[in-house]
Amino acid sequence: MKIARFSRIGFILAAAGSAVGLGNIWKFPYMTGENGGGAFVLIYLLTITVIGLSLFIAEVLLGKAARNDSVTTFETLAPKNGHLWKYAGFIIFAGTLILSFYLIVIGWIIKYVYISATSLPTAVKEAGATFGGMVTTDVVGQFIFFNVAFFITIFIVTRGIKQGIEKVNLILMPLLIIILLALFFYATTLSGFSQALSFLFVPDWSKVTNTTVLQAVGHAFFTLSLGMGTIMAYSASLSNDTNIVRASISVAVIDTAIALIAGIVIFSFIFTGGAEAAGGPGLVFISLPPIFAEFGSLGNLFSVAFFVALGFAGITSAVSLIEPTVLYMTNRFNLSRARSLVYLGGVTYVLGTMALLSNIEEYKSYVTFGGKGFFDILDFTSSSIMLPFGGIIIAVFVGHVLQRERVYSLLKEYMSDRVFALWYFTIKYIIPIAVSAVMINKIFF
Ligand code: PHE
């Protein structure tokens, strides 16, 4: 099978486009806010450095070695029992679950571009009512914007890796970084800036429970797009001259930097405005607009820029949530991209609608299971269970199933023997043991 190739910078941009998403700007700040700040950030940073980066390299390596869809990748690379290992490739379906709630949030963002341009709420209370009203009562509005997000994403994916994904990332990623940096420099002048720094970087261990740890670890996977074959799928299109280790480090650094910058910006605004750090999923939607509003029409402009950038970040990730499954379907079932997208889109549509209704007062009870709304179930199951689990599978496969020699030959150009030994040890022992321990601890205790 012939797979299109990225340009060298195209891969880094696409992988960074996938990694940098709502996870960085919407989820990271609100999870940090809910989990008490610094300690959560520290566990998250530690996981990214030790586990995330190593696993990222492992996924790139699998993608590059097989240059195929994830199911075929596991099947053909396994020295024996390929017919069983191919099922490991099904980790890609976590993407469909994530996409279903992800598109709802992108829908909110699109709505907020409109709100930003027309009438920003001027006080936090009013902003809370605007956001809460939208999420819990506005079925039709949310549904329309969910559809807009849905069709934009599907459209880009139909165009394929080069014409669709690479092009979009090439334009949107730099734009996002510029907007965020502008906001950051502004934030440094605010009175809440130093409080934001200490909230984010001074750990308060009394707030840490096993759920905090699981969420921080799960979020490290989520934010780097790990554990579900996205990076593997993109790496199938790597150009041969890419230094895979350097590319992986670049993506991890960009992703982490953007999350931290977003966190600093958002908490500076929040503390300056006297709003609540533990604002939940509404954090960016409730705390930022009133602060933008203080700046009159300039504030409208700032707010539009912010939400447009956030929307862009979301779209480039949404695309990467669906690409691995499209690759699998076009490859194994000989379907066209369009037809694969019809099937996948159908599933996403149903799950997304259920998740949307689970936030609506009137319909909530129909889509709540075991006391948890379907939206939260999708989020928790995919990010805190499926991605870490996918990560364990990948680590076991690379560390225990593939021959060490084979792995070494794929990496030796890019790392010294010392670094390789360290990386290999992390993949073979640290990741499977540490990640299982975190998951078991959460499930049983
Ligand atoms: N990394 C993306 C984000 O931070 C989400 C994502 C997860 C994308 C898994 C692809 C795969 O928003």
mmCIF file with all atom_site columns, C-alpha atoms in Angstrom, residues 117-272:
data_model
loop_
_atom_site.group_PDB
_atom_site.id
_atom_site.type_symbol
_atom_site.label_atom_id
_atom_site.label_alt_id
_atom_site.label_comp_id
_atom_site.label_asym_id
_atom_site.label_entity_id
_atom_site.label_seq_id
_atom_site.pdbx_PDB_ins_code
_atom_site.Cartn_x
_atom_site.Cartn_y
_atom_site.Cartn_z
_atom_site.occupancy
_atom_site.B_iso_or_equiv
_atom_site.pdbx_formal_charge
_atom_site.auth_seq_id
_atom_site.auth_comp_id
_atom_site.auth_asym_id
_atom_site.auth_atom_id
_atom_site.pdbx_PDB_model_num
ATOM 1   C CA . ALA A 1 117 ? -17.824 39.421 18.427 1.00 0.00 ? 117 ALA A CA 1
ATOM 2   C CA . THR A 1 118 ? -21.278 40.531 19.546 1.00 0.00 ? 118 THR A CA 1
ATOM 3   C CA . SER A 1 119 ? -21.777 40.868 23.274 1.00 0.00 ? 119 SER A CA 1
ATOM 4   C CA . LEU A 1 120 ? -19.342 39.725 25.911 1.00 0.00 ? 120 LEU A CA 1
ATOM 5   C CA . PRO A 1 121 ? -20.714 39.100 29.399 1.00 0.00 ? 121 PRO A CA 1
ATOM 6   C CA . THR A 1 122 ? -19.328 41.804 31.682 1.00 0.00 ? 122 THR A CA 1
ATOM 7   C CA . ALA A 1 123 ? -19.342 40.053 35.059 1.00 0.00 ? 123 ALA A CA 1
ATOM 8   C CA . VAL A 1 124 ? -18.308 36.553 36.087 1.00 0.00 ? 124 VAL A CA 1
ATOM 9   C CA . LYS A 1 125 ? -21.828 35.801 37.354 1.00 0.00 ? 125 LYS A CA 1
ATOM 10  C CA . GLU A 1 126 ? -23.352 36.755 34.043 1.00 0.00 ? 126 GLU A CA 1
ATOM 11  C CA . ALA A 1 127 ? -20.673 34.777 32.209 1.00 0.00 ? 127 ALA A CA 1
ATOM 12  C CA . GLY A 1 128 ? -21.490 31.746 34.335 1.00 0.00 ? 128 GLY A CA 1
ATOM 13  C CA . ALA A 1 129 ? -25.136 32.076 33.438 1.00 0.00 ? 129 ALA A CA 1
ATOM 14  C CA . THR A 1 130 ? -24.316 32.428 29.727 1.00 0.00 ? 130 THR A CA 1
ATOM 15  C CA . PHE A 1 131 ? -22.149 29.320 29.730 1.00 0.00 ? 131 PHE A CA 1
ATOM 16  C CA . GLY A 1 132 ? -24.363 27.290 32.042 1.00 0.00 ? 132 GLY A CA 1
ATOM 17  C CA . GLY A 1 133 ? -27.430 28.262 30.052 1.00 0.00 ? 133 GLY A CA 1
ATOM 18  C CA . MET A 1 134 ? -25.846 27.144 26.826 1.00 0.00 ? 134 MET A CA 1
ATOM 19  C CA . VAL A 1 135 ? -24.661 23.807 28.186 1.00 0.00 ? 135 VAL A CA 1
ATOM 20  C CA . THR A 1 136 ? -27.705 22.830 30.205 1.00 0.00 ? 136 THR A CA 1
ATOM 21  C CA . THR A 1 137 ? -30.605 24.189 28.168 1.00 0.00 ? 137 THR A CA 1
ATOM 22  C CA . ASP A 1 138 ? -29.662 25.097 24.613 1.00 0.00 ? 138 ASP A CA 1
ATOM 23  C CA . VAL A 1 139 ? -30.080 21.787 22.774 1.00 0.00 ? 139 VAL A CA 1
ATOM 24  C CA . VAL A 1 140 ? -30.639 23.258 19.337 1.00 0.00 ? 140 VAL A CA 1
ATOM 25  C CA . GLY A 1 141 ? -27.816 25.805 19.456 1.00 0.00 ? 141 GLY A CA 1
ATOM 26  C CA . GLN A 1 142 ? -25.290 23.290 20.740 1.00 0.00 ? 142 GLN A CA 1
ATOM 27  C CA . PHE A 1 143 ? -26.413 20.765 18.215 1.00 0.00 ? 143 PHE A CA 1
ATOM 28  C CA . ILE A 1 144 ? -25.950 23.205 15.344 1.00 0.00 ? 144 ILE A CA 1
ATOM 29  C CA . PHE A 1 145 ? -22.426 24.125 16.454 1.00 0.00 ? 145 PHE A CA 1
ATOM 30  C CA . PHE A 1 146 ? -21.580 20.480 17.087 1.00 0.00 ? 146 PHE A CA 1
ATOM 31  C CA . ASN A 1 147 ? -22.534 19.887 13.460 1.00 0.00 ? 147 ASN A CA 1
ATOM 32  C CA . VAL A 1 148 ? -20.400 22.741 12.204 1.00 0.00 ? 148 VAL A CA 1
ATOM 33  C CA . ALA A 1 149 ? -17.401 21.319 14.092 1.00 0.00 ? 149 ALA A CA 1
ATOM 34  C CA . PHE A 1 150 ? -18.246 17.860 12.821 1.00 0.00 ? 150 PHE A CA 1
ATOM 35  C CA . PHE A 1 151 ? -18.376 18.832 9.156  1.00 0.00 ? 151 PHE A CA 1
ATOM 36  C CA . ILE A 1 152 ? -15.247 20.973 9.224  1.00 0.00 ? 152 ILE A CA 1
ATOM 37  C CA . THR A 1 153 ? -13.314 18.052 10.729 1.00 0.00 ? 153 THR A CA 1
ATOM 38  C CA . ILE A 1 154 ? -14.705 15.485 8.330  1.00 0.00 ? 154 ILE A CA 1
ATOM 39  C CA . PHE A 1 155 ? -14.036 17.772 5.385  1.00 0.00 ? 155 PHE A CA 1
ATOM 40  C CA . ILE A 1 156 ? -10.367 18.183 6.279  1.00 0.00 ? 156 ILE A CA 1
ATOM 41  C CA . VAL A 1 157 ? -9.877  14.462 6.805  1.00 0.00 ? 157 VAL A CA 1
ATOM 42  C CA . THR A 1 158 ? -11.459 13.602 3.436  1.00 0.00 ? 158 THR A CA 1
ATOM 43  C CA . ARG A 1 159 ? -8.733  15.651 1.778  1.00 0.00 ? 159 ARG A CA 1
ATOM 44  C CA . GLY A 1 160 ? -6.058  13.362 3.198  1.00 0.00 ? 160 GLY A CA 1
ATOM 45  C CA . ILE A 1 161 ? -2.686  13.747 4.870  1.00 0.00 ? 161 ILE A CA 1
ATOM 46  C CA . LYS A 1 162 ? -0.991  16.199 2.530  1.00 0.00 ? 162 LYS A CA 1
ATOM 47  C CA . GLN A 1 163 ? -3.731  18.326 1.071  1.00 0.00 ? 163 GLN A CA 1
ATOM 48  C CA . GLY A 1 164 ? -5.823  18.362 4.198  1.00 0.00 ? 164 GLY A CA 1
ATOM 49  C CA . ILE A 1 165 ? -3.937  17.738 7.399  1.00 0.00 ? 165 ILE A CA 1
ATOM 50  C CA . GLU A 1 166 ? -0.507  19.128 6.522  1.00 0.00 ? 166 GLU A CA 1
ATOM 51  C CA . LYS A 1 167 ? -1.890  22.292 4.897  1.00 0.00 ? 167 LYS A CA 1
ATOM 52  C CA . VAL A 1 168 ? -4.253  23.147 7.710  1.00 0.00 ? 168 VAL A CA 1
ATOM 53  C CA . ASN A 1 169 ? -1.586  22.690 10.365 1.00 0.00 ? 169 ASN A CA 1
ATOM 54  C CA . LEU A 1 170 ? 0.914   24.770 8.461  1.00 0.00 ? 170 LEU A CA 1
ATOM 55  C CA . ILE A 1 171 ? -1.367  27.783 8.696  1.00 0.00 ? 171 ILE A CA 1
ATOM 56  C CA . LEU A 1 172 ? -3.153  27.293 11.991 1.00 0.00 ? 172 LEU A CA 1
ATOM 57  C CA . MET A 1 173 ? -0.355  26.251 14.323 1.00 0.00 ? 173 MET A CA 1
ATOM 58  C CA . PRO A 1 174 ? 1.818   29.371 13.935 1.00 0.00 ? 174 PRO A CA 1
ATOM 59  C CA . LEU A 1 175 ? -1.264  31.553 14.231 1.00 0.00 ? 175 LEU A CA 1
ATOM 60  C CA . LEU A 1 176 ? -2.237  29.913 17.506 1.00 0.00 ? 176 LEU A CA 1
ATOM 61  C CA . ILE A 1 177 ? 1.217   30.403 18.971 1.00 0.00 ? 177 ILE A CA 1
ATOM 62  C CA . ILE A 1 178 ? 1.256   34.087 18.045 1.00 0.00 ? 178 ILE A CA 1
ATOM 63  C CA . ILE A 1 179 ? -2.123  34.742 19.657 1.00 0.00 ? 179 ILE A CA 1
ATOM 64  C CA . LEU A 1 180 ? -1.190  32.896 22.841 1.00 0.00 ? 180 LEU A CA 1
ATOM 65  C CA . LEU A 1 181 ? 2.111   34.731 23.165 1.00 0.00 ? 181 LEU A CA 1
ATOM 66  C CA . ALA A 1 182 ? 0.359   38.075 22.774 1.00 0.00 ? 182 ALA A CA 1
ATOM 67  C CA . LEU A 1 183 ? -2.036  37.104 25.566 1.00 0.00 ? 183 LEU A CA 1
ATOM 68  C CA . PHE A 1 184 ? 0.864   35.912 27.671 1.00 0.00 ? 184 PHE A CA 1
ATOM 69  C CA . PHE A 1 185 ? 2.757   39.197 27.427 1.00 0.00 ? 185 PHE A CA 1
ATOM 70  C CA . TYR A 1 186 ? -0.360  41.019 28.361 1.00 0.00 ? 186 TYR A CA 1
ATOM 71  C CA . ALA A 1 187 ? -0.916  38.675 31.321 1.00 0.00 ? 187 ALA A CA 1
ATOM 72  C CA . THR A 1 188 ? 2.525   39.507 32.728 1.00 0.00 ? 188 THR A CA 1
ATOM 73  C CA . THR A 1 189 ? 1.279   43.055 33.365 1.00 0.00 ? 189 THR A CA 1
ATOM 74  C CA . LEU A 1 190 ? -1.716  41.903 35.425 1.00 0.00 ? 190 LEU A CA 1
ATOM 75  C CA . SER A 1 191 ? -1.872  41.929 39.200 1.00 0.00 ? 191 SER A CA 1
ATOM 76  C CA . GLY A 1 192 ? -2.881  38.253 39.306 1.00 0.00 ? 192 GLY A CA 1
ATOM 77  C CA . PHE A 1 193 ? 0.219   37.137 37.401 1.00 0.00 ? 193 PHE A CA 1
ATOM 78  C CA . SER A 1 194 ? 2.390   36.200 40.366 1.00 0.00 ? 194 SER A CA 1
ATOM 79  C CA . GLN A 1 195 ? -0.485  34.470 42.105 1.00 0.00 ? 195 GLN A CA 1
ATOM 80  C CA . ALA A 1 196 ? -1.023  32.436 38.942 1.00 0.00 ? 196 ALA A CA 1
ATOM 81  C CA . LEU A 1 197 ? 2.633   31.411 38.971 1.00 0.00 ? 197 LEU A CA 1
ATOM 82  C CA . SER A 1 198 ? 2.557   30.253 42.554 1.00 0.00 ? 198 SER A CA 1
ATOM 83  C CA . PHE A 1 199 ? -0.753  28.452 42.052 1.00 0.00 ? 199 PHE A CA 1
ATOM 84  C CA . LEU A 1 200 ? 0.701   26.548 39.112 1.00 0.00 ? 200 LEU A CA 1
ATOM 85  C CA . PHE A 1 201 ? 4.188   25.891 40.372 1.00 0.00 ? 201 PHE A CA 1
ATOM 86  C CA . VAL A 1 202 ? 4.080   25.624 44.158 1.00 0.00 ? 202 VAL A CA 1
ATOM 87  C CA . PRO A 1 203 ? 2.724   22.168 44.987 1.00 0.00 ? 203 PRO A CA 1
ATOM 88  C CA . ASP A 1 204 ? 0.166   21.685 47.732 1.00 0.00 ? 204 ASP A CA 1
ATOM 89  C CA . TRP A 1 205 ? 0.378   17.941 48.408 1.00 0.00 ? 205 TRP A CA 1
ATOM 90  C CA . SER A 1 206 ? -2.642  17.920 50.689 1.00 0.00 ? 206 SER A CA 1
ATOM 91  C CA . LYS A 1 207 ? -4.833  18.104 47.591 1.00 0.00 ? 207 LYS A CA 1
ATOM 92  C CA . VAL A 1 208 ? -3.410  14.927 46.047 1.00 0.00 ? 208 VAL A CA 1
ATOM 93  C CA . THR A 1 209 ? -5.496  11.723 46.016 1.00 0.00 ? 209 THR A CA 1
ATOM 94  C CA . ASN A 1 210 ? -5.193  8.631  43.833 1.00 0.00 ? 210 ASN A CA 1
ATOM 95  C CA . THR A 1 211 ? -7.734  10.191 41.493 1.00 0.00 ? 211 THR A CA 1
ATOM 96  C CA . THR A 1 212 ? -5.477  13.217 41.098 1.00 0.00 ? 212 THR A CA 1
ATOM 97  C CA . VAL A 1 213 ? -2.578  10.978 40.146 1.00 0.00 ? 213 VAL A CA 1
ATOM 98  C CA . LEU A 1 214 ? -4.640  8.964  37.667 1.00 0.00 ? 214 LEU A CA 1
ATOM 99  C CA . GLN A 1 215 ? -5.999  12.139 36.115 1.00 0.00 ? 215 GLN A CA 1
ATOM 100 C CA . ALA A 1 216 ? -2.553  13.704 35.810 1.00 0.00 ? 216 ALA A CA 1
ATOM 101 C CA . VAL A 1 217 ? -1.146  10.554 34.211 1.00 0.00 ? 217 VAL A CA 1
ATOM 102 C CA . GLY A 1 218 ? -4.192  10.162 31.954 1.00 0.00 ? 218 GLY A CA 1
ATOM 103 C CA . HIS A 1 219 ? -3.928  13.776 30.963 1.00 0.00 ? 219 HIS A CA 1
ATOM 104 C CA . ALA A 1 220 ? -0.258  13.408 30.056 1.00 0.00 ? 220 ALA A CA 1
ATOM 105 C CA . PHE A 1 221 ? -1.337  10.716 27.585 1.00 0.00 ? 221 PHE A CA 1
ATOM 106 C CA . PHE A 1 222 ? -4.236  12.790 26.350 1.00 0.00 ? 222 PHE A CA 1
ATOM 107 C CA . THR A 1 223 ? -2.245  15.927 25.773 1.00 0.00 ? 223 THR A CA 1
ATOM 108 C CA . LEU A 1 224 ? 0.494   14.162 23.811 1.00 0.00 ? 224 LEU A CA 1
ATOM 109 C CA . SER A 1 225 ? -2.092  12.191 21.806 1.00 0.00 ? 225 SER A CA 1
ATOM 110 C CA . LEU A 1 226 ? -0.591  8.943  23.069 1.00 0.00 ? 226 LEU A CA 1
ATOM 111 C CA . GLY A 1 227 ? -1.986  5.480  23.556 1.00 0.00 ? 227 GLY A CA 1
ATOM 112 C CA . MET A 1 228 ? -4.415  5.360  20.661 1.00 0.00 ? 228 MET A CA 1
ATOM 113 C CA . GLY A 1 229 ? -2.295  5.171  17.545 1.00 0.00 ? 229 GLY A CA 1
ATOM 114 C CA . THR A 1 230 ? -2.507  8.789  16.400 1.00 0.00 ? 230 THR A CA 1
ATOM 115 C CA . ILE A 1 231 ? 1.225   9.300  16.513 1.00 0.00 ? 231 ILE A CA 1
ATOM 116 C CA . MET A 1 232 ? 1.683   5.884  14.977 1.00 0.00 ? 232 MET A CA 1
ATOM 117 C CA . ALA A 1 233 ? -0.623  6.778  12.089 1.00 0.00 ? 233 ALA A CA 1
ATOM 118 C CA . TYR A 1 234 ? 1.103   10.090 11.450 1.00 0.00 ? 234 TYR A CA 1
ATOM 119 C CA . SER A 1 235 ? 4.491   8.398  11.637 1.00 0.00 ? 235 SER A CA 1
ATOM 120 C CA . ALA A 1 236 ? 3.463   6.029  8.876  1.00 0.00 ? 236 ALA A CA 1
ATOM 121 C CA . SER A 1 237 ? 3.757   9.135  6.704  1.00 0.00 ? 237 SER A CA 1
ATOM 122 C CA . LEU A 1 238 ? 7.126   10.291 8.057  1.00 0.00 ? 238 LEU A CA 1
ATOM 123 C CA . SER A 1 239 ? 9.676   11.378 5.518  1.00 0.00 ? 239 SER A CA 1
ATOM 124 C CA . ASN A 1 240 ? 12.775  9.192  5.700  1.00 0.00 ? 240 ASN A CA 1
ATOM 125 C CA . ASP A 1 241 ? 15.138  11.958 6.668  1.00 0.00 ? 241 ASP A CA 1
ATOM 126 C CA . THR A 1 242 ? 13.306  12.937 9.862  1.00 0.00 ? 242 THR A CA 1
ATOM 127 C CA . ASN A 1 243 ? 15.286  12.589 13.074 1.00 0.00 ? 243 ASN A CA 1
ATOM 128 C CA . ILE A 1 244 ? 12.567  10.855 15.029 1.00 0.00 ? 244 ILE A CA 1
ATOM 129 C CA . VAL A 1 245 ? 13.997  11.511 18.449 1.00 0.00 ? 245 VAL A CA 1
ATOM 130 C CA . ARG A 1 246 ? 14.501  15.193 17.857 1.00 0.00 ? 246 ARG A CA 1
ATOM 131 C CA . ALA A 1 247 ? 11.013  15.452 16.332 1.00 0.00 ? 247 ALA A CA 1
ATOM 132 C CA . SER A 1 248 ? 9.480   13.730 19.377 1.00 0.00 ? 248 SER A CA 1
ATOM 133 C CA . ILE A 1 249 ? 11.268  16.045 21.784 1.00 0.00 ? 249 ILE A CA 1
ATOM 134 C CA . SER A 1 250 ? 10.152  19.091 19.786 1.00 0.00 ? 250 SER A CA 1
ATOM 135 C CA . VAL A 1 251 ? 6.535   18.033 19.920 1.00 0.00 ? 251 VAL A CA 1
ATOM 136 C CA . ALA A 1 252 ? 6.632   17.290 23.650 1.00 0.00 ? 252 ALA A CA 1
ATOM 137 C CA . VAL A 1 253 ? 8.279   20.624 24.371 1.00 0.00 ? 253 VAL A CA 1
ATOM 138 C CA . ILE A 1 254 ? 5.866   22.613 22.203 1.00 0.00 ? 254 ILE A CA 1
ATOM 139 C CA . ASP A 1 255 ? 2.893   20.837 23.757 1.00 0.00 ? 255 ASP A CA 1
ATOM 140 C CA . THR A 1 256 ? 4.044   21.367 27.323 1.00 0.00 ? 256 THR A CA 1
ATOM 141 C CA . ALA A 1 257 ? 5.025   24.973 26.724 1.00 0.00 ? 257 ALA A CA 1
ATOM 142 C CA . ILE A 1 258 ? 1.631   25.773 25.263 1.00 0.00 ? 258 ILE A CA 1
ATOM 143 C CA . ALA A 1 259 ? -0.231  24.143 28.134 1.00 0.00 ? 259 ALA A CA 1
ATOM 144 C CA . LEU A 1 260 ? 1.832   26.043 30.691 1.00 0.00 ? 260 LEU A CA 1
ATOM 145 C CA . ILE A 1 261 ? 1.469   29.342 28.836 1.00 0.00 ? 261 ILE A CA 1
ATOM 146 C CA . ALA A 1 262 ? -2.276  28.812 28.539 1.00 0.00 ? 262 ALA A CA 1
ATOM 147 C CA . GLY A 1 263 ? -2.409  27.979 32.238 1.00 0.00 ? 263 GLY A CA 1
ATOM 148 C CA . ILE A 1 264 ? -0.497  31.094 33.217 1.00 0.00 ? 264 ILE A CA 1
ATOM 149 C CA . VAL A 1 265 ? -2.647  33.300 30.975 1.00 0.00 ? 265 VAL A CA 1
ATOM 150 C CA . ILE A 1 266 ? -5.920  31.885 32.200 1.00 0.00 ? 266 ILE A CA 1
ATOM 151 C CA . PHE A 1 267 ? -5.060  31.918 35.910 1.00 0.00 ? 267 PHE A CA 1
ATOM 152 C CA . SER A 1 268 ? -3.586  35.425 35.683 1.00 0.00 ? 268 SER A CA 1
ATOM 153 C CA . PHE A 1 269 ? -6.898  36.626 34.298 1.00 0.00 ? 269 PHE A CA 1
ATOM 154 C CA . ILE A 1 270 ? -8.831  34.591 36.836 1.00 0.00 ? 270 ILE A CA 1
ATOM 155 C CA . PHE A 1 271 ? -6.970  35.815 39.900 1.00 0.00 ? 271 PHE A CA 1
ATOM 156 C CA . THR A 1 272 ? -6.965  39.371 38.611 1.00 0.00 ? 272 THR A CA 1
#
